[in-house]
Amino acid sequence: MNVLNRLRASFAAATPEGGDPSAFAAAVRPAGDPKFGDYQANGCMAIAKALKKNPREVAAAVAEAVDLQPLAGKPEVAGPGFLNVRLHDEWLSALLAGLLRDSSRGLPAPEARKTVVVDFSSPNVAKPMHVGHLRSTVIGDSLARIFEALGHKVVRDNHLGDWGAQFGMILWGWKNHRDQAAYDADPVAELARLYRLASSRIKEGDKEVEAAARAETARLHSGDPENRELWKQFMPHCLGALRGMYDRLGVRFDVELGESFYDPMLAGVVSDLESKGIAEESEGALVVFVEGMKAPFIVRKRDGAFNYGTTDLATIRYREETWDPDQALYVVDARQGDHFKQLFAVARRWGYDKVDLQHVAFGTIMGPDRRPYKTRDGDVVGLESLLDEAVAEARKVVDANSPDIDPEDRARVAEIVGLGAVKYADLSQNRISDYVFDWSKMMAMNGNTATYLQYAYARIQNIFRKGEITPEAIRDRAPAILLSHPAERALAVRVPRLPEVLEQAAAELKPNVLTDYLFDLANAYSTFYVECPVLKAESDERRDSRLALCDLTARTLKFGLDLLGIDVVDRM
């Protein structure tokens, strides 16, 4: 059940004459401070200003008119015209009792089930993934999980770079500098070396290598038998390395179509744009001029070659014809913002205006020097080495806090804690912002970290172990939920907020909305843990009630962390 939506519907029905019900309802939100109740309705001041009335008088009239039963009684008028809502304890107890037995966690079916394509990760397959791929991968994965949890159909699409200039560099390196023995021993490492060799030569200004690599790419695209055969030979090794990384991260895709898949469609896309008068020739290239943008959107270059913009248009058409999506999310670096503005504008002119195309932009991972995170040698940090370091750092935390766990289990826990720390450090940021990568902060046992949340979950499991009772037994017992202590009630109010939090996270396309909620829930549980004895409660009735609250909290933490792609452990 979405408590917030029910309250908003009630306030919308009580909107004063002359007010906008949707805006009035949108001003209802969880209270920032428990002393002001559980929820607040803050729309009376805006309506009073528009109607030139006293805001407290408007608020008093709304408080009298609104019907919040059975959730709550009449709201309290406070300050210049706020309305404070406190949920009935009896209703809240009954709601929690229902959630205790509800495997759906109170998540209602969506009013309209959408098909959402999430385009994320999208690495160039010719080189190992690096830290720059982390944000797209974990943000996209989390958004896909959130939309799925809300009941929508999700298509996870990894739009692979398997056809571009990077393969021309590898082909040049292969033909001129390959080490066959090294390739036989570790194909991916040798291909990465050849790519780096060509890339560095080009960056140093070697025009001969640049032209040769470009020529190799052109031969690949034109169907040269040798280059096509080499490409087919290299691809399984490259894809295997990527899949190993995704398996470790717990990330999956429904579709992995590379640029090569769309290559046969590009001529048709350009022809269609030209015949409809959308694309026109400019300085030898075929382009689309987009209002408000200085540079045109190129769909065919002067030399007749297509580019990634053309591929992106072909992808939009393919997705619409294949899945008929309502929404397509492109989880891509903010620096690509102008490209997506142009792409979406061209797609709409082309007739693909039904799908809601959105660029889910994100900032950069920064090092301690507040520059893009790199190694001491100035290279981009490899993703695999980053994850290995995270696990090593997590092992120190696990060894220090749980020396009684056997080494094999400690290694497993360290993997879960380390990967969770890296993901959560990213997802807990407002995705638009850059953030500084800091091991000490992300592994902290207190503060807004995955480690803190995982520890809260493990602490609850320890209570059940000590009490020699299982969560399933408590669910079967279905005890009454008692909320006489302030810490019990504070925890109880937060547990049912999960549905409203997920809807907000999906609407804003921001996983940090979920991380903020989970951190707030864990903080409320920490207070409850200190102030409300569970196994030594004053009565069996109180003990079972508190065990039920523990179970509800643990299940919410586990489910919420899973939506972030993060696992939990029973012992830390």
XYZ file of C-alpha atoms in Angstrom:
572
model
C 0.000 0.000 0.000
C 1.264 3.477 -0.880
C 0.352 5.511 2.204
C 1.481 8.779 0.649
C -0.711 8.304 -2.431
C -3.767 7.634 -0.235
C -3.132 10.784 1.752
C -2.600 12.790 -1.409
C -5.872 11.543 -2.878
C -7.703 12.651 0.261
C -6.140 16.121 0.207
C -6.787 16.476 -3.525
C -10.480 15.863 -2.842
C -10.412 18.624 -0.201
C -8.649 21.235 -2.374
C -10.157 24.694 -1.763
C -12.145 26.186 -4.638
C -9.784 27.894 -7.052
C -6.869 25.608 -6.238
C -5.194 22.965 -8.394
C -5.888 19.514 -6.851
C -2.788 17.905 -8.369
C -0.486 20.660 -7.077
C -2.213 20.624 -3.697
C -1.760 16.847 -3.455
C 1.885 17.035 -4.562
C 2.610 19.270 -1.554
C 1.881 16.335 0.805
C 5.101 14.624 1.888
C 6.701 12.808 4.825
C 7.371 15.122 7.753
C 10.969 16.215 8.120
C 10.752 16.086 11.919
C 8.672 13.514 13.866
C 7.480 16.201 16.274
C 5.438 17.599 13.366
C 3.686 14.276 12.780
C 4.242 11.569 10.194
C 3.276 13.539 7.070
C 2.776 17.215 6.248
C 0.484 18.979 3.760
C 2.154 22.238 2.762
C -0.064 23.470 -0.068
C -2.290 25.881 1.821
C 0.132 28.813 1.712
C 0.347 28.776 -2.100
C -3.430 28.606 -2.489
C -3.961 31.347 0.130
C -1.545 33.609 -1.721
C -3.306 33.024 -5.048
C -6.737 33.608 -3.455
C -5.460 36.492 -1.284
C -6.651 34.795 1.878
C -5.146 34.108 5.300
C -3.177 30.825 4.993
C -4.078 29.625 8.507
C -7.767 30.137 7.708
C -7.362 28.160 4.480
C -5.532 25.426 6.394
C -8.234 25.308 9.070
C -10.912 24.910 6.401
C -8.986 22.088 4.716
C -8.385 20.378 8.069
C -12.130 20.400 8.680
C -13.023 19.195 5.187
C -10.429 16.496 4.537
C -11.287 12.893 5.376
C -8.180 10.855 6.209
C -9.927 7.920 7.858
C -9.090 5.180 8.539
C -5.415 6.194 8.202
C -5.511 9.281 10.413
C -7.735 11.771 12.159
C -8.079 15.481 11.457
C -4.757 17.142 10.633
C -3.327 19.745 12.980
C -2.848 23.318 11.765
C 0.671 24.565 12.542
C 2.872 27.565 11.796
C 1.753 29.841 8.956
C -0.531 27.190 7.448
C 1.052 23.741 7.562
C -1.130 20.699 8.138
C 0.449 17.936 10.238
C -0.837 14.376 9.880
C -0.298 11.637 12.433
C -1.270 8.099 11.451
C -3.511 6.189 13.845
C -1.421 3.717 15.868
C -4.097 1.031 15.494
C -4.184 1.423 11.726
C -0.380 1.426 11.506
C -0.191 -1.733 13.641
C -2.708 -3.469 11.391
C -0.800 -2.378 8.281
C 2.441 -3.820 9.646
C 0.730 -7.035 10.657
C -0.427 -7.379 7.054
C 3.057 -6.631 5.721
C 4.494 -9.322 7.976
C 2.584 -11.904 5.930
C 2.826 -10.082 2.563
C 5.560 -11.306 0.231
C 4.892 -8.351 -2.110
C 6.083 -5.913 0.610
C 3.011 -3.759 0.090
C 3.920 -2.872 -3.495
C 0.692 -2.460 -5.469
C 0.369 -3.348 -9.136
C 0.911 -0.265 -11.332
C -2.157 1.531 -12.642
C -0.611 1.359 -16.122
C 2.125 -1.192 -16.773
C 4.876 0.367 -18.872
C 7.563 -1.144 -21.059
C 10.846 0.530 -20.171
C 14.077 0.049 -22.130
C 17.138 0.777 -20.002
C 20.247 1.339 -22.124
C 23.245 1.123 -19.811
C 26.897 0.123 -19.432
C 27.594 -0.001 -23.201
C 31.386 -0.481 -23.159
C 33.686 -0.796 -26.116
C 34.311 -4.523 -26.210
C 37.823 -4.195 -27.594
C 39.313 -3.085 -24.278
C 38.839 -4.009 -20.598
C 36.203 -2.159 -18.613
C 37.531 0.698 -16.496
C 36.247 2.837 -13.635
C 34.465 5.101 -16.119
C 32.028 2.262 -16.869
C 31.050 1.823 -13.227
C 28.475 4.602 -12.931
C 26.469 3.704 -16.048
C 26.517 0.027 -15.082
C 25.369 0.322 -11.461
C 22.924 3.214 -12.001
C 21.316 1.481 -14.981
C 21.123 -1.847 -13.173
C 19.470 -0.232 -10.142
C 16.922 1.682 -12.211
C 16.035 -1.525 -14.075
C 15.499 -3.326 -10.758
C 13.381 -0.472 -9.367
C 11.081 -0.318 -12.391
C 10.730 -4.102 -12.312
C 9.866 -4.029 -8.593
C 7.112 -1.516 -9.394
C 5.578 -4.038 -11.799
C 6.765 -2.659 -15.134
C 8.232 -4.656 -18.014
C 11.935 -3.836 -18.302
C 14.263 -4.503 -21.234
C 17.916 -4.255 -20.154
C 19.883 -3.335 -23.274
C 23.684 -3.313 -23.415
C 24.431 -1.326 -26.591
C 27.938 -2.640 -27.186
C 30.661 -0.753 -29.016
C 31.861 -3.665 -31.147
C 32.383 -2.052 -34.516
C 34.122 1.280 -34.212
C 37.566 2.826 -34.446
C 38.901 0.814 -31.507
C 38.790 -2.339 -33.664
C 40.708 -0.571 -36.400
C 43.431 0.134 -33.819
C 43.518 -3.503 -32.729
C 43.641 -4.716 -36.329
C 46.583 -2.400 -37.048
C 48.318 -3.619 -33.889
C 47.622 -7.257 -34.751
C 49.101 -6.963 -38.217
C 52.175 -5.034 -37.099
C 53.006 -5.772 -33.451
C 51.240 -8.879 -32.199
C 52.880 -11.335 -29.799
C 51.332 -14.657 -30.828
C 52.531 -16.485 -27.696
C 51.030 -13.785 -25.471
C 47.759 -13.980 -27.435
C 47.642 -17.772 -27.082
C 48.189 -17.457 -23.319
C 45.754 -14.556 -22.658
C 43.893 -13.232 -25.712
C 42.155 -10.374 -23.907
C 45.359 -9.041 -22.348
C 47.191 -9.104 -25.681
C 44.331 -7.397 -27.546
C 44.214 -4.736 -24.811
C 47.978 -4.222 -25.190
C 47.643 -3.778 -28.945
C 44.812 -1.294 -28.478
C 46.828 0.725 -25.945
C 49.841 0.707 -28.255
C 47.867 2.101 -31.195
C 45.990 4.569 -29.007
C 49.159 5.951 -27.435
C 50.844 6.323 -30.852
C 47.827 8.244 -32.160
C 47.711 10.476 -29.058
C 51.377 11.245 -29.579
C 50.517 12.578 -33.032
C 51.521 9.654 -35.245
C 49.417 10.475 -38.314
C 50.619 7.371 -40.150
C 49.234 5.037 -37.473
C 46.020 7.082 -37.245
C 45.453 6.797 -41.000
C 46.332 3.087 -41.017
C 43.937 2.319 -38.158
C 41.183 4.287 -39.880
C 41.807 2.312 -43.057
C 41.556 -0.984 -41.141
C 38.191 0.145 -39.714
C 36.940 1.033 -43.194
C 38.020 -2.391 -44.514
C 36.184 -4.091 -41.642
C 32.983 -2.154 -42.390
C 33.217 -2.753 -46.119
C 33.385 -6.515 -45.633
C 37.088 -7.230 -46.147
C 37.365 -11.029 -45.597
C 40.566 -10.894 -43.528
C 39.360 -8.168 -41.182
C 35.931 -9.728 -40.804
C 37.498 -13.077 -39.938
C 39.820 -11.480 -37.370
C 36.869 -9.569 -35.881
C 34.920 -12.819 -35.526
C 37.968 -14.411 -33.880
C 38.446 -11.572 -31.383
C 34.808 -11.038 -30.378
C 34.215 -14.192 -28.241
C 37.286 -13.383 -26.122
C 36.196 -9.772 -25.642
C 32.613 -10.721 -24.797
C 33.776 -13.438 -22.411
C 35.814 -10.908 -20.434
C 32.830 -8.558 -20.221
C 30.485 -11.298 -19.055
C 32.925 -12.325 -16.342
C 32.852 -8.754 -15.033
C 29.051 -8.556 -15.199
C 28.715 -11.886 -13.401
C 30.905 -10.594 -10.600
C 28.841 -7.421 -10.323
C 25.561 -9.351 -10.424
C 24.440 -7.438 -13.515
C 22.435 -9.041 -16.296
C 21.054 -7.935 -19.653
C 18.104 -9.048 -21.737
C 19.663 -7.829 -24.972
C 23.285 -7.248 -26.000
C 23.259 -5.902 -29.535
C 26.405 -4.237 -30.764
C 26.843 -1.509 -33.330
C 27.586 -4.278 -35.838
C 23.992 -5.510 -35.505
C 22.635 -2.171 -36.699
C 25.190 -1.639 -39.472
C 22.992 -3.137 -42.259
C 20.168 -0.738 -41.272
C 22.134 2.528 -41.518
C 21.784 3.185 -45.245
C 18.015 2.789 -44.934
C 17.871 5.214 -42.020
C 19.739 7.890 -43.968
C 17.686 7.296 -47.088
C 14.462 7.703 -45.105
C 15.648 10.901 -43.425
C 16.643 12.305 -46.826
C 13.395 11.354 -48.579
C 11.348 13.024 -45.821
C 13.336 16.240 -46.123
C 14.727 15.914 -42.589
C 18.382 15.458 -43.590
C 20.170 17.775 -46.023
C 23.632 18.119 -47.488
C 26.076 20.492 -45.832
C 29.776 20.766 -46.722
C 29.677 17.336 -48.322
C 28.068 15.598 -45.350
C 24.414 14.713 -44.788
C 23.131 16.410 -41.628
C 20.057 17.426 -39.682
C 19.944 20.934 -38.290
C 18.456 21.046 -34.806
C 17.056 24.286 -33.474
C 19.127 25.756 -30.649
C 22.230 23.682 -31.415
C 25.331 25.214 -33.030
C 26.647 22.105 -34.755
C 24.396 19.988 -36.999
C 23.619 16.328 -36.302
C 25.666 14.334 -38.813
C 24.094 11.141 -40.174
C 26.556 10.520 -43.047
C 30.082 11.885 -43.123
C 31.827 13.480 -46.105
C 33.577 10.210 -46.939
C 30.232 8.396 -47.037
C 30.708 6.627 -43.707
C 28.011 6.525 -41.063
C 28.619 7.335 -37.394
C 27.269 6.506 -33.952
C 24.484 9.086 -34.357
C 23.162 7.114 -37.321
C 23.449 3.919 -35.292
C 21.512 5.509 -32.424
C 18.657 6.408 -34.791
C 18.570 2.854 -36.146
C 18.466 1.611 -32.552
C 15.462 3.814 -31.718
C 13.561 2.444 -34.724
C 14.503 -1.159 -33.929
C 13.404 -0.831 -30.299
C 10.054 0.682 -31.232
C 9.367 -2.017 -33.807
C 10.511 -4.800 -31.447
C 9.219 -3.811 -27.985
C 6.969 -0.766 -28.522
C 8.386 0.846 -25.356
C 6.717 3.636 -23.403
C 10.052 4.903 -22.100
C 13.705 4.522 -23.092
C 16.398 5.531 -20.620
C 19.953 6.224 -21.793
C 22.260 5.975 -18.756
C 25.222 7.862 -20.165
C 27.814 10.387 -18.971
C 26.540 13.981 -18.678
C 29.176 15.086 -21.181
C 27.077 13.452 -23.926
C 24.156 15.766 -23.178
C 24.260 17.711 -26.456
C 24.364 14.502 -28.481
C 21.203 13.206 -26.843
C 19.373 16.530 -27.204
C 20.029 16.365 -30.925
C 19.315 12.635 -31.200
C 15.939 12.918 -29.471
C 14.969 15.998 -31.506
C 15.822 14.228 -34.779
C 13.962 11.072 -33.693
C 10.830 13.098 -32.938
C 10.960 14.808 -36.339
C 11.441 11.391 -37.918
C 8.152 10.266 -36.373
C 9.376 8.401 -33.282
C 7.651 10.714 -30.822
C 5.514 8.238 -28.898
C 8.292 6.842 -26.712
C 9.557 9.006 -23.829
C 13.306 9.256 -24.543
C 15.375 10.380 -21.554
C 19.083 10.893 -21.034
C 19.889 9.727 -17.496
C 23.031 11.802 -17.103
C 25.647 11.334 -14.407
C 28.807 13.041 -13.178
C 32.388 11.838 -12.896
C 34.169 9.732 -10.279
C 36.929 11.925 -8.857
C 40.160 11.065 -7.071
C 41.307 12.695 -3.804
C 42.824 15.492 -5.917
C 39.291 16.161 -7.255
C 40.350 15.199 -10.754
C 39.005 12.178 -12.692
C 40.027 9.043 -10.768
C 43.213 7.569 -12.273
C 46.218 5.481 -11.293
C 49.463 7.066 -10.118
C 50.771 6.649 -13.652
C 47.873 8.684 -15.006
C 46.013 5.744 -16.570
C 42.284 5.181 -16.143
C 41.723 2.709 -13.285
C 40.670 -0.740 -14.519
C 37.324 -1.867 -13.117
C 38.584 -5.325 -12.181
C 41.512 -3.908 -10.200
C 39.169 -1.443 -8.502
C 36.876 -4.268 -7.381
C 39.836 -6.369 -6.219
C 41.044 -3.451 -4.106
C 37.546 -2.960 -2.676
C 37.404 -6.599 -1.597
C 40.874 -6.338 -0.036
C 39.791 -3.254 1.927
C 36.594 -5.012 2.999
C 38.599 -8.026 4.176
C 40.407 -5.745 6.647
C 37.045 -4.618 8.056
C 35.713 -8.180 8.276
C 38.907 -9.503 9.895
C 38.828 -6.712 12.490
C 35.151 -7.142 13.376
C 34.580 -10.885 12.975
C 37.745 -12.873 13.758
C 35.537 -15.809 14.845
C 34.255 -16.389 11.289
C 36.306 -19.022 9.455
C 38.614 -17.715 6.690
C 36.584 -19.134 3.809
C 33.426 -17.402 5.007
C 35.374 -14.210 5.652
C 36.509 -14.219 2.020
C 32.890 -14.577 0.851
C 31.704 -11.816 3.182
C 34.563 -9.552 2.066
C 33.522 -9.974 -1.582
C 29.927 -9.014 -0.763
C 30.902 -6.109 1.492
C 33.564 -4.798 -0.896
C 31.365 -4.812 -3.991
C 28.461 -3.409 -1.973
C 30.619 -0.555 -0.723
C 31.672 0.452 -4.239
C 28.130 0.304 -5.632
C 26.540 2.122 -2.702
C 29.173 4.880 -2.704
C 28.114 5.596 -6.274
C 24.360 5.127 -5.943
C 24.045 7.181 -2.754
C 25.173 10.291 -4.655
C 22.850 12.495 -6.609
C 23.763 11.009 -9.994
C 24.190 14.448 -11.593
C 27.041 15.274 -9.220
C 30.699 14.335 -9.424
C 31.887 12.496 -6.315
C 35.210 11.778 -4.654
C 36.182 8.116 -4.375
C 37.232 7.566 -0.739
C 37.899 4.066 0.631
C 37.736 5.100 4.305
C 34.307 6.678 3.945
C 32.720 3.960 1.848
C 33.836 1.148 4.204
C 32.743 2.937 7.405
C 30.653 0.898 9.844
C 28.638 4.026 10.590
C 27.357 6.711 8.270
C 25.554 6.381 4.953
C 27.369 3.315 3.610
C 26.419 -0.144 2.404
C 28.555 -1.556 5.217
C 26.390 0.196 7.814
C 23.186 -1.130 6.241
C 24.589 -4.644 5.836
C 25.679 -4.560 9.471
C 22.157 -3.522 10.544
C 20.771 -6.519 8.650
C 23.367 -8.891 10.161
C 22.644 -7.518 13.640
C 18.968 -8.453 13.218
C 19.873 -11.961 12.091
C 22.041 -12.287 15.194
C 19.045 -11.475 17.400
C 17.099 -14.349 15.848
C 20.079 -16.690 16.251
C 20.480 -15.796 19.921
C 16.752 -16.167 20.510
C 16.785 -19.560 18.744
C 13.787 -18.566 16.690
C 13.397 -18.067 12.951
C 11.786 -15.100 11.196
C 9.408 -17.585 9.564
C 8.174 -18.692 12.986
C 7.387 -15.087 13.912
C 5.510 -14.569 10.648
C 3.475 -17.725 11.305
C 2.768 -16.552 14.835
C 1.501 -13.204 13.455
C 1.830 -11.266 16.723
C 0.072 -7.967 17.367
C 2.426 -5.042 16.660
C 2.703 -2.879 19.798
C 3.816 0.728 19.358
C 3.801 2.253 22.832
C 7.504 3.175 22.829
C 8.532 6.166 20.645
C 11.378 4.161 19.066
C 8.969 1.354 18.145
C 6.617 3.807 16.498
C 9.389 5.718 14.707
C 10.573 2.455 13.139
C 7.030 1.347 12.352
C 6.249 4.556 10.451
C 9.259 4.127 8.174
C 8.812 0.506 7.131
C 5.660 1.035 4.977
C 7.192 3.969 3.102
C 9.014 1.673 0.665
C 6.369 1.878 -2.132
C 6.281 5.686 -2.114
C 10.091 5.821 -2.086
C 10.371 3.510 -5.096
C 7.808 5.527 -7.036
C 9.756 8.703 -6.313
C 13.057 7.070 -7.291
C 11.524 5.902 -10.588
C 9.915 9.289 -11.302
C 13.174 11.168 -10.653
C 15.402 8.385 -12.055
C 17.561 8.666 -8.939
C 18.604 5.593 -6.919
C 19.855 7.905 -4.148
C 16.205 8.438 -3.166
C 16.221 4.770 -2.162
C 19.608 4.924 -0.417
C 18.441 7.921 1.646
C 15.381 5.938 2.749
C 17.385 2.835 3.667
C 19.859 4.919 5.683
C 16.985 6.612 7.517
C 15.412 3.199 8.212
C 18.712 1.794 9.526
C 19.136 4.831 11.780
C 15.640 4.337 13.175
C 16.457 0.678 13.785
C 19.695 1.609 15.569
C 17.721 3.787 18.001
C 15.164 1.015 18.454
C 17.952 -1.512 19.088
C 19.424 0.636 21.865
C 16.165 1.678 23.520
C 13.926 -1.369 23.091
C 15.216 -4.723 24.399
C 13.993 -7.492 22.128
C 14.866 -10.883 23.597
C 14.724 -9.467 27.128
C 11.478 -7.570 26.611
C 9.170 -7.293 29.626
C 6.647 -9.788 28.202
C 6.366 -12.498 25.575
C 3.834 -10.340 23.752
C 6.245 -7.416 23.614
C 9.114 -9.738 22.627
C 7.213 -11.166 19.652
C 6.064 -7.693 18.586
C 9.646 -6.435 18.566
C 10.864 -9.542 16.754
C 8.208 -8.814 14.121
C 9.505 -5.247 13.786
C 13.031 -6.644 13.456
C 11.940 -9.015 10.710
C 10.070 -6.303 8.809
C 13.120 -4.047 8.985
C 15.517 -6.780 7.855
C 13.315 -7.756 4.927
C 13.000 -4.124 3.847
C 16.756 -3.569 4.099
C 17.493 -6.741 2.157
C 14.935 -5.974 -0.545
C 16.040 -2.347 -0.844
C 19.708 -3.283 -1.070
C 18.874 -5.887 -3.705
C 17.291 -3.107 -5.782
C 20.692 -1.433 -5.623
C 22.371 -4.667 -6.743
C 23.857 -5.230 -3.272
C 23.788 -8.492 -1.303
C 23.548 -8.978 2.457
C 25.179 -11.465 4.816
C 23.877 -13.001 8.035
C 27.153 -12.389 9.870
C 29.762 -9.678 9.471
